[in-house]
Coordinates of C-alpha atoms and ligand atoms in Angstrom, one line a residue:
X22 CA 0.0 39.3 3.3
X23 CA -1.8 36.0 4.3
X24 CA -4.5 34.0 1.6
X25 CA -6.5 31.5 4.0
X26 CA -8.9 28.6 2.9
X27 CA -11.4 26.9 5.0
X28 CA -12.5 23.5 4.0
X29 CA -16.2 21.9 3.8
X30 CA -16.4 20.8 7.5
X31 CA -15.1 24.5 8.5
X32 CA -17.8 26.3 6.9
X33 CA -20.7 23.5 7.3
X34 CA -22.8 25.3 9.5
X35 CA -23.9 28.9 10.0
X36 CA -21.8 28.6 13.6
X37 CA -18.8 27.5 11.9
X38 CA -19.0 29.9 9.6
X39 CA -19.6 32.4 12.2
X40 CA -16.1 31.0 13.9
X41 CA -14.3 31.1 11.0
X42 CA -15.2 34.7 10.2
X43 CA -13.8 35.5 14.1
X44 CA -10.8 33.5 13.1
X45 CA -10.1 35.7 9.9
X46 CA -11.2 39.1 11.6
X47 CA -8.7 38.3 14.0
X48 CA -5.7 38.8 11.9
X49 CA -5.5 42.0 9.5
X50 CA -3.0 40.0 7.1
X51 CA -6.1 37.4 6.4
X52 CA -7.7 39.1 3.5
X53 CA -8.0 37.0 0.5
X54 CA -10.1 33.7 1.3
X55 CA -10.8 30.6 -0.8
X56 CA -14.3 29.0 0.6
X57 CA -15.0 25.1 0.1
X58 CA -18.7 24.0 -0.2
X59 CA -20.1 23.2 2.8
X60 CA -19.1 19.7 4.3
X61 CA -20.1 17.3 6.9
X62 CA -21.7 18.3 10.2
X63 CA -21.7 14.9 12.1
X64 CA -20.8 11.8 10.8
X65 CA -23.3 9.8 7.7
X66 CA -23.9 13.7 7.0
X67 CA -23.7 14.2 3.4
X68 CA -21.4 16.8 1.6
X69 CA -23.2 19.8 0.0
X70 CA -20.5 18.8 -3.4
X71 CA -21.8 14.5 -3.5
X72 CA -25.4 15.8 -3.2
X73 CA -24.6 18.1 -6.7
X74 CA -22.6 15.3 -8.5
X75 CA -25.8 13.0 -6.8
X76 CA -28.3 15.5 -9.2
X77 CA -26.4 15.2 -12.3
X78 CA -26.9 11.0 -12.5
X79 CA -30.2 12.1 -11.4
X80 CA -30.6 13.9 -14.5
X81 CA -28.9 11.7 -16.8
X82 CA -30.7 8.5 -15.5
X83 CA -33.9 10.8 -15.7
X84 CA -34.8 10.3 -12.0
X85 CA -36.8 13.4 -10.1
X86 CA -33.6 15.9 -8.9
X87 CA -35.9 17.8 -7.1
X88 CA -35.6 16.3 -3.9
X89 CA -31.9 16.2 -3.8
X90 CA -31.7 19.6 -4.9
X91 CA -34.6 20.7 -1.4
X92 CA -32.4 19.2 0.9
X93 CA -29.1 21.0 -0.2
X94 CA -31.7 24.5 -0.2
X95 CA -32.7 23.6 2.6
X96 CA -28.6 23.3 4.0
X97 CA -28.3 27.0 2.3
X98 CA -31.7 28.6 3.7
X99 CA -30.3 27.2 7.4
X100 CA -27.1 28.7 7.0
X101 CA -28.2 32.0 6.0
X102 CA -31.3 31.8 8.3
X103 CA -27.8 31.5 11.3
X104 CA -26.0 34.2 10.1
X105 CA -29.0 36.8 9.8
X106 CA -28.0 37.9 6.5
X107 CA -30.4 39.2 3.2
X108 CA -29.8 36.8 0.4
X109 CA -31.9 35.9 -2.6
X110 CA -31.3 31.8 -2.2
X111 CA -34.7 31.2 -4.6
X112 CA -32.9 33.4 -7.6
X113 CA -29.9 31.0 -7.4
X114 CA -32.2 28.0 -7.3
X115 CA -34.1 28.9 -9.7
X116 CA -31.1 29.2 -12.3
X117 CA -29.9 25.8 -11.2
X118 CA -33.4 24.1 -12.1
X119 CA -33.4 26.2 -15.3
X120 CA -30.2 24.6 -16.8
X121 CA -31.2 21.2 -15.1
X122 CA -30.7 18.7 -18.5
X123 CA -28.7 15.9 -19.8
X124 CA -27.0 18.7 -21.7
X125 CA -25.9 20.2 -18.7
X126 CA -22.0 20.8 -17.5
X127 CA -21.5 18.8 -15.3
X128 CA -18.6 21.0 -13.3
X129 CA -21.1 24.0 -13.5
X130 CA -23.8 21.6 -11.2
X131 CA -20.7 20.7 -8.9
X132 CA -19.2 24.4 -8.2
X133 CA -22.6 25.7 -7.0
X134 CA -21.7 24.8 -3.2
X135 CA -18.2 26.5 -3.3
X136 CA -19.9 29.5 -5.6
X137 CA -23.1 29.8 -3.2
X138 CA -21.2 29.3 0.2
X139 CA -18.1 31.6 -1.3
X140 CA -21.7 34.6 -1.8
X141 CA -22.8 33.5 1.7
X142 CA -19.7 34.0 3.2
X143 CA -18.9 37.2 1.6
X144 CA -22.5 38.9 2.2
X145 CA -21.7 38.2 5.9
X146 CA -18.3 39.4 6.3
X147 CA -19.3 42.2 3.7
X148 CA -16.3 41.5 1.7
X149 CA -16.5 41.5 -2.2
X150 CA -16.9 38.1 -4.2
X151 CA -15.3 37.3 -7.1
X152 CA -16.0 34.4 -9.2
X153 CA -13.4 31.8 -9.7
X154 CA -14.7 31.9 -13.4
X155 CA -12.4 35.4 -14.0
X156 CA -9.5 34.3 -12.2
X157 CA -8.6 30.5 -12.5
X158 CA -8.0 29.7 -16.1
X159 CA -8.0 26.1 -17.3
X160 CA -7.0 24.7 -20.3
X161 CA -7.8 21.4 -22.1
X162 CA -8.3 18.2 -19.9
X163 CA -9.2 20.1 -16.8
X164 CA -5.3 21.3 -17.1
X165 CA -4.2 24.8 -15.1
X166 CA -3.3 27.6 -17.7
X167 CA -0.4 28.4 -14.5
X168 CA 0.8 31.3 -15.7
X169 CA -2.0 33.1 -17.5
X170 CA -4.0 32.4 -14.2
X171 CA -1.5 33.8 -11.8
X172 CA -1.2 37.0 -14.4
X173 CA -4.9 37.8 -14.8
X174 CA -6.2 36.8 -10.8
X175 CA -3.2 39.0 -9.7
X176 CA -4.6 41.4 -11.7
X177 CA -8.0 41.6 -10.8
X178 CA -7.1 40.9 -7.0
X179 CA -4.6 44.0 -7.2
X180 CA -8.2 46.4 -7.2
X181 CA -9.5 44.2 -4.3
X182 CA -7.9 44.9 -0.6
X183 CA -10.0 41.5 0.7
X184 CA -12.3 39.0 -1.1
X185 CA -13.9 35.9 -1.1
X186 CA -13.3 33.5 -3.4
X187 CA -14.9 29.7 -4.4
X188 CA -12.5 27.3 -4.2
X189 CA -12.6 24.0 -6.8
X190 CA -13.4 25.6 -10.6
X191 CA -12.7 28.1 -12.8
X192 CA -13.0 28.8 -16.3
X193 CA -11.3 27.6 -20.0
X194 CA -10.7 29.9 -22.7
X195 CA -14.6 29.9 -23.6
X196 CA -15.5 30.2 -20.7
X197 CA -17.2 26.9 -19.5
X198 CA -17.0 26.0 -16.0
X199 CA -14.0 23.7 -15.3
X200 CA -13.2 22.0 -11.9
X201 CA -10.4 20.5 -10.2
X202 CA -10.2 17.0 -9.2
X203 CA -12.4 16.6 -5.3
X204 CA -10.6 18.7 -2.6
X205 CA -9.5 20.7 -5.1
X206 CA -10.4 24.0 -2.9
X207 CA -6.4 23.0 -2.0
X208 CA -5.8 24.2 -5.3
X209 CA -7.1 27.2 -5.9
X210 CA -5.8 28.9 -2.1
X211 CA -2.5 28.0 -3.5
X212 CA -2.8 29.5 -6.4
X213 CA -4.6 32.8 -4.8
X214 CA -1.9 32.7 -2.6
X215 CA 0.5 32.9 -5.4
X216 CA -0.8 35.3 -7.5
X217 CA -1.4 38.1 -4.7
X218 CA 2.4 37.0 -3.7
X219 CA 0.9 35.7 -0.1
X220 CA 4.1 35.3 2.6
X221 CA 1.7 32.2 3.7
X222 CA -1.0 30.1 3.0
X223 CA -3.0 29.0 5.7
X224 CA -4.6 26.2 4.8
X225 CA -7.6 25.5 7.8
X226 CA -9.2 22.1 8.2
X227 CA -10.4 19.6 10.8
X228 CA -6.9 18.4 12.1
X229 CA -4.7 20.1 13.5
X230 CA -1.9 19.5 11.1
X231 CA 0.3 16.8 9.5
X232 CA 1.1 13.8 11.6
X233 CA 4.1 11.7 12.2
X234 CA 2.2 8.3 11.3
X235 CA -1.6 7.4 10.4
X236 CA -3.8 8.2 13.6
X237 CA -5.9 4.5 12.3
X238 CA -3.1 3.0 13.3
X239 CA -1.0 4.5 15.7
X240 CA -3.1 6.0 19.0
X241 CA -2.5 8.9 19.0
X242 CA 0.4 9.8 17.2
X243 CA 3.0 13.1 17.3
X244 CA 2.3 15.6 14.9
X245 CA 4.5 17.0 12.2
X246 CA 5.6 21.3 13.2
X247 CA 7.7 21.6 10.1
X248 CA 7.6 19.7 6.8
X249 CA 9.3 20.4 3.4
X250 CA 7.2 20.0 0.3
X251 CA 9.7 16.9 -1.0
X252 CA 8.9 15.6 2.3
X253 CA 5.0 16.3 2.4
X254 CA 4.8 14.6 -1.4
X255 CA 6.0 11.5 -0.4
X256 CA 4.2 11.3 2.6
X257 CA 1.0 12.0 1.1
X258 CA 2.1 9.8 -2.3
X259 CA 1.8 7.0 0.5
X260 CA -1.3 7.8 1.7
X261 CA -0.8 10.6 4.5
X262 CA -3.9 13.0 2.8
X263 CA -4.5 16.6 4.5
X264 CA -3.2 18.2 1.0
X265 CA -4.4 18.2 -2.1
X266 CA -1.3 16.9 -3.8
X267 CA -1.6 19.5 -6.6
X268 CA -1.8 22.1 -4.2
X269 CA 2.5 22.4 -3.8
X270 CA 3.1 23.1 -7.2
X271 CA 1.9 26.8 -7.7
X272 CA 3.6 28.0 -4.6
X273 CA 6.4 25.5 -4.5
X274 CA 9.1 28.1 -7.0
X275 CA 7.6 30.9 -4.8
X276 CA 8.3 29.6 -1.8
X277 CA 5.2 30.0 0.0
X278 CA 4.9 28.1 2.8
X279 CA 1.7 26.5 4.1
X280 CA 0.3 26.0 7.1
X281 CA -2.2 23.6 7.7
X282 CA -4.3 24.4 10.6
X283 CA -7.1 23.4 12.8
X284 CA -10.7 25.1 13.1
X285 CA -11.5 23.9 15.6
X286 CA -8.9 24.3 17.9
X287 CA -7.3 27.7 16.0
X288 CA -4.4 28.2 19.5
X289 CA -2.8 24.8 18.6
X290 CA 0.1 26.0 15.9
X291 CA -0.5 23.2 12.7
X292 CA 1.5 22.3 10.7
X293 CA 4.0 24.3 8.4
X294 CA 5.0 23.4 4.9
X295 CA 7.9 25.1 3.6
X296 CA 9.9 24.5 0.3
X297 CA 13.2 24.8 2.8
X298 CA 14.1 24.9 6.7
X299 CA 14.9 27.2 8.9
X300 CA 19.0 27.5 8.3
X301 CA 19.4 27.5 12.0
X302 CA 16.3 24.6 12.5
X303 CA 17.7 21.3 14.5
X304 CA 16.0 19.2 12.0
X305 CA 15.0 15.3 14.0
X306 CA 16.0 12.8 10.7
X307 CA 13.0 11.1 10.7
X308 CA 9.7 13.4 9.6
X309 CA 7.2 10.9 9.4
X310 CA 5.9 7.2 8.4
X311 CA 3.6 6.0 5.2
X312 CA 2.7 3.4 3.9
X313 CA 0.1 2.1 1.0
X314 CA -1.3 -1.8 0.8
X315 CA -1.8 -3.1 -3.0
X316 CA 1.5 -3.5 -4.7
X317 CA 2.8 -6.8 -7.0
X318 CA 6.2 -7.7 -8.1
X319 CA 6.4 -8.7 -11.5
X320 CA 9.8 -10.9 -11.5
X321 CA 11.8 -12.1 -14.4
X322 CA 15.3 -13.9 -13.6
X323 CA 17.1 -14.9 -16.9
X324 CA 20.8 -16.1 -16.4
X325 CA 23.4 -13.6 -18.0
X326 CA 20.3 -10.8 -18.1
X327 CA 23.5 -8.6 -17.2
X328 CA 25.2 -9.4 -20.9
X329 CA 22.5 -8.1 -22.6
X330 CA 22.1 -4.6 -23.0
X331 CA 19.0 -2.7 -23.5
X332 CA 16.9 -6.0 -21.8
X333 CA 16.0 -3.4 -19.0
X334 CA 14.4 -0.9 -21.2
X335 CA 12.9 -3.3 -23.3
X336 CA 10.7 -4.7 -20.1
X337 CA 9.6 -1.5 -19.6
X338 CA 8.6 -0.5 -22.9
X339 CA 6.2 -3.7 -22.3
X340 CA 4.8 -2.5 -18.6
X341 CA 4.1 1.3 -20.6
X342 CA 2.7 0.3 -23.3
X343 CA -0.1 -1.6 -21.0
X344 CA -0.3 1.5 -19.4
X345 CA 1.1 0.4 -15.8
X346 CA 2.7 3.3 -14.0
X347 CA 5.5 1.0 -11.5
X348 CA 7.1 2.2 -8.5
X349 CA 10.3 0.8 -8.3
X350 CA 12.4 -1.7 -10.1
X351 CA 15.1 -3.1 -7.8
X352 CA 17.2 -5.5 -9.8
X353 CA 20.3 -8.0 -9.2
X354 CA 22.3 -9.5 -12.1
X355 CA 20.4 -12.0 -13.1
X356 CA 16.6 -10.8 -12.1
X357 CA 15.0 -7.4 -12.2
X358 CA 11.7 -7.0 -10.4
X359 CA 9.1 -3.9 -11.1
X360 CA 6.5 -3.3 -8.3
X361 CA 3.2 -1.2 -9.2
X362 CA 0.2 -1.1 -7.8
X363 CA -2.3 -4.9 -8.5
X364 CA -4.6 -2.7 -10.3
X365 CA -2.9 -2.2 -13.4
X366 CA -2.2 -6.3 -13.2
X367 CA -6.3 -6.9 -12.8
X368 CA -6.6 -6.1 -16.6
X369 CA -3.6 -6.9 -18.5
X370 CA -1.7 -9.9 -16.2
X371 CA -1.5 -12.5 -18.2
X372 CA -0.8 -10.5 -22.0
X373 CA 2.5 -9.2 -20.3
X374 CA 3.1 -12.3 -19.1
X375 CA 3.0 -13.4 -22.6
X376 CA 4.7 -10.5 -24.1
X377 CA 7.3 -11.2 -22.2
X378 CA 7.8 -14.7 -22.4
X379 CA 7.9 -14.5 -26.1
X380 CA 10.2 -11.8 -26.2
X381 CA 13.0 -13.0 -23.7
X382 CA 11.8 -16.9 -22.9
X383 CA 13.3 -15.9 -19.3
X384 CA 14.0 -18.7 -16.6
X385 CA 11.4 -18.0 -14.6
X386 CA 8.3 -15.3 -14.7
X387 CA 6.0 -14.5 -12.0
X388 CA 3.3 -11.8 -10.7
X389 CA 3.4 -12.1 -6.8
X390 CA 0.6 -9.9 -5.3
X391 CA -0.1 -8.8 -1.9
X392 CA 2.6 -6.6 -0.8
X393 CA 3.1 -3.3 1.1
X394 CA 5.2 -0.1 1.3
X395 CA 6.1 1.7 3.8
X396 CA 8.1 4.7 3.8
X397 CA 10.3 6.3 6.6
X398 CA 10.7 9.7 5.2
X399 CA 13.1 12.3 6.5
X400 CA 15.0 15.3 4.7
X401 CA 17.5 14.5 7.6
X402 CA 18.0 10.4 6.8
X403 CA 20.7 11.6 4.3
X404 CA 22.6 13.2 6.7
X405 CA 22.4 10.8 9.8
X406 CA 24.1 7.9 10.1
X407 CA 22.5 4.6 11.2
X408 CA 18.6 5.8 10.4
X409 CA 18.4 2.4 7.8
X410 CA 19.9 0.2 10.0
X411 CA 17.8 1.2 12.5
X412 CA 15.3 0.8 9.9
X413 CA 15.5 -2.7 9.0
X414 CA 16.7 -3.7 12.8
X415 CA 13.4 -2.9 14.5
X416 CA 11.8 -4.6 11.5
X417 CA 13.6 -7.9 11.9
X418 CA 13.2 -7.4 15.6
X419 CA 9.5 -7.7 15.1
X420 CA 9.7 -10.9 13.2
X421 CA 8.9 -9.1 10.1
X422 CA 10.2 -10.8 6.3
X423 CA 11.3 -8.1 4.0
X424 CA 10.5 -8.4 0.5
X425 CA 12.1 -5.2 -1.1
X426 CA 14.2 -2.3 -0.2
X427 CA 14.3 0.9 -2.3
X428 CA 16.1 3.6 -0.9
X429 CA 16.9 5.7 -3.8
X430 CA 20.1 8.4 -4.1
X431 CA 18.2 11.1 -2.5
X432 CA 18.0 9.6 0.7
X433 CA 14.8 11.3 1.5
X434 CA 13.3 8.1 2.3
X435 CA 13.9 4.4 2.7
X436 CA 11.1 2.3 1.8
X437 CA 10.3 -1.5 2.7
X438 CA 8.3 -4.0 0.8
X439 CA 6.6 -6.4 3.1
X440 CA 3.7 -8.3 2.9
X441 CA 0.4 -6.9 3.4
X442 CA -0.1 -9.0 6.2
X443 CA 2.4 -7.5 8.1
X444 CA 1.5 -3.7 7.5
X445 CA 0.3 -2.6 10.7
X446 CA 2.7 -4.3 12.5
X447 CA 5.4 -2.7 10.6
X448 CA 3.9 0.6 10.9
X449 CA 3.6 0.1 14.6
X450 CA 7.2 -1.4 14.7
X451 CA 8.6 1.7 13.4
X452 CA 6.8 4.0 15.1
X453 CA 7.8 2.9 18.4
X454 CA 11.4 2.1 17.4
X455 CA 12.2 5.2 15.7
X456 CA 10.9 7.5 18.4
X457 CA 13.8 9.6 19.0
X458 CA 14.5 10.3 15.4
X459 CA 11.2 12.4 15.2
Ligands
LIG7 N1 -15.9 20.8 -2.8 C1 -15.1 19.8 -3.1 C2 -15.4 18.3 -3.0 O1 -15.7 17.8 -2.2 C3 -14.1 20.8 -2.9 C4 -13.4 21.1 -2.0 O2 -13.8 21.2 -1.3 O3 -12.0 21.2 -1.5 O4 -14.0 18.0 -3.5

C-alpha cells in the first residue's frame, strides 16, 4: 500500500487535479493521498498559502483583506467549476471571513489552502476527506508529537481504505491548528506513510527527482536514481532541495522508501530514497555535488595551543554563548578555525573577537568572510580508492585555491572550502571531472 503526496504545482488547477486523479486511479495501491494548497500555475503566479499569509498581515495592519480573499475564492471556484463538482465554497469563505480579526490564529488561516484543496479533491475522487487536525498532533512550539501521531493517525485511518488528507498542518493537544514550516506537506506525507505502515511514500512534484548537481549551474545534470537518506540529508543541507528536510525522520527508522516522481512526466522513474541500498546494487561512488555560499572562517592562532587542555572547548563555548551554529572546526597544532554561516557573525562579530582576545590573547585572531563550501557526497566514497585525490586534482587543475578540506570519518562526503567567487567554477569542474564516478 502506498501513501501519495501531491505538491502545490501538481494541484494548481482543475486540469492538473484531473491528471493527479488519473495517476492515483492507475494504481490500486495508492490509497492515502496528501494534498498541498494550490501552487503556482505559471511564472509570477502566487501560491494560495502566500495569499493567506498576506491576508493575515493585512488584518494585522488594518488593511482591507477582502480583495486578496476574493483572489483565493476565484482560484477555488475555477477549480470547482473545472472539475464539475458540487461544493459549497461560500459557506467555507463565510467561515474564514467571520474569523478574520487580529486575534486570529495565523496557522489556522494558513492551513485553509490545504484544507479546501483536500476537501475539493476528495469530492472529485469520491474518497473520504479526513481532516489533518484529527491525525497530526503537535506539542508546543510546532514540534510534532511523533509517537502519539503515529498511534492516533494509524487508528483513525485503519477505518478507511482510502482517504484524502490535507498536508502542512495538524493541531496541538488543545485542538489549536499548528503548521509545519513551509513546504510541510512533505512531512505530513511521511508521517502518514509511517502511521499506516505504507510500503512506499510517493512524493509527486514538479521535477523528476534529485539531480546530481544544481541545474542552475549545470546544464541538464544527470538525475540520481537511488539515494540514501544520509546522502540526501547531506545534499539538501547544502542546498539541493526536493523534499522538506523533516520528511526523512518519520520514516527513516521504519525503512519506508520515498520515491520522488514528476507529475508532468509520470512515466519517468524518479528518484528512490532508501535507508539502505539493495545489497546487490552496483553503486557508483559519488551520488551528487552540492554547495552553498555565505560562510566565514573565525581563525585563532596561538603558539603552544596544543598544550592547553580545554582550549578548543572554551572557544566553542564562546561560539555557543553567542548563538552560533557552526559547521566545521578544522585545526592544526597552533591554529583552530571555526567555520560558520556569515549571517551568524553579523550581530556578534566584534563581541566574539573581544571575548576571545580578552580570554586567550592569541597571536592572531580574525574573521574572514566570502567562503563557499562545496560537498561531494556518496556512500561509495569510503570504499573506493582515489575519490578524494581525484576531487583535489580536479580543483587544482582548474586553478582554484582550496581554503579548507573536511572529509570526516564517516567518509560520506568530502567538503571543500573555496572563495565564493570560485563557487560556480568549482561545481562545474567537479561535475565534468567526476562524471565517471556518478
Ligand atoms: N502550502 C504550504 C507551503 O506553501 C505547504 C506545502 O505546500 O507543502 O509552504
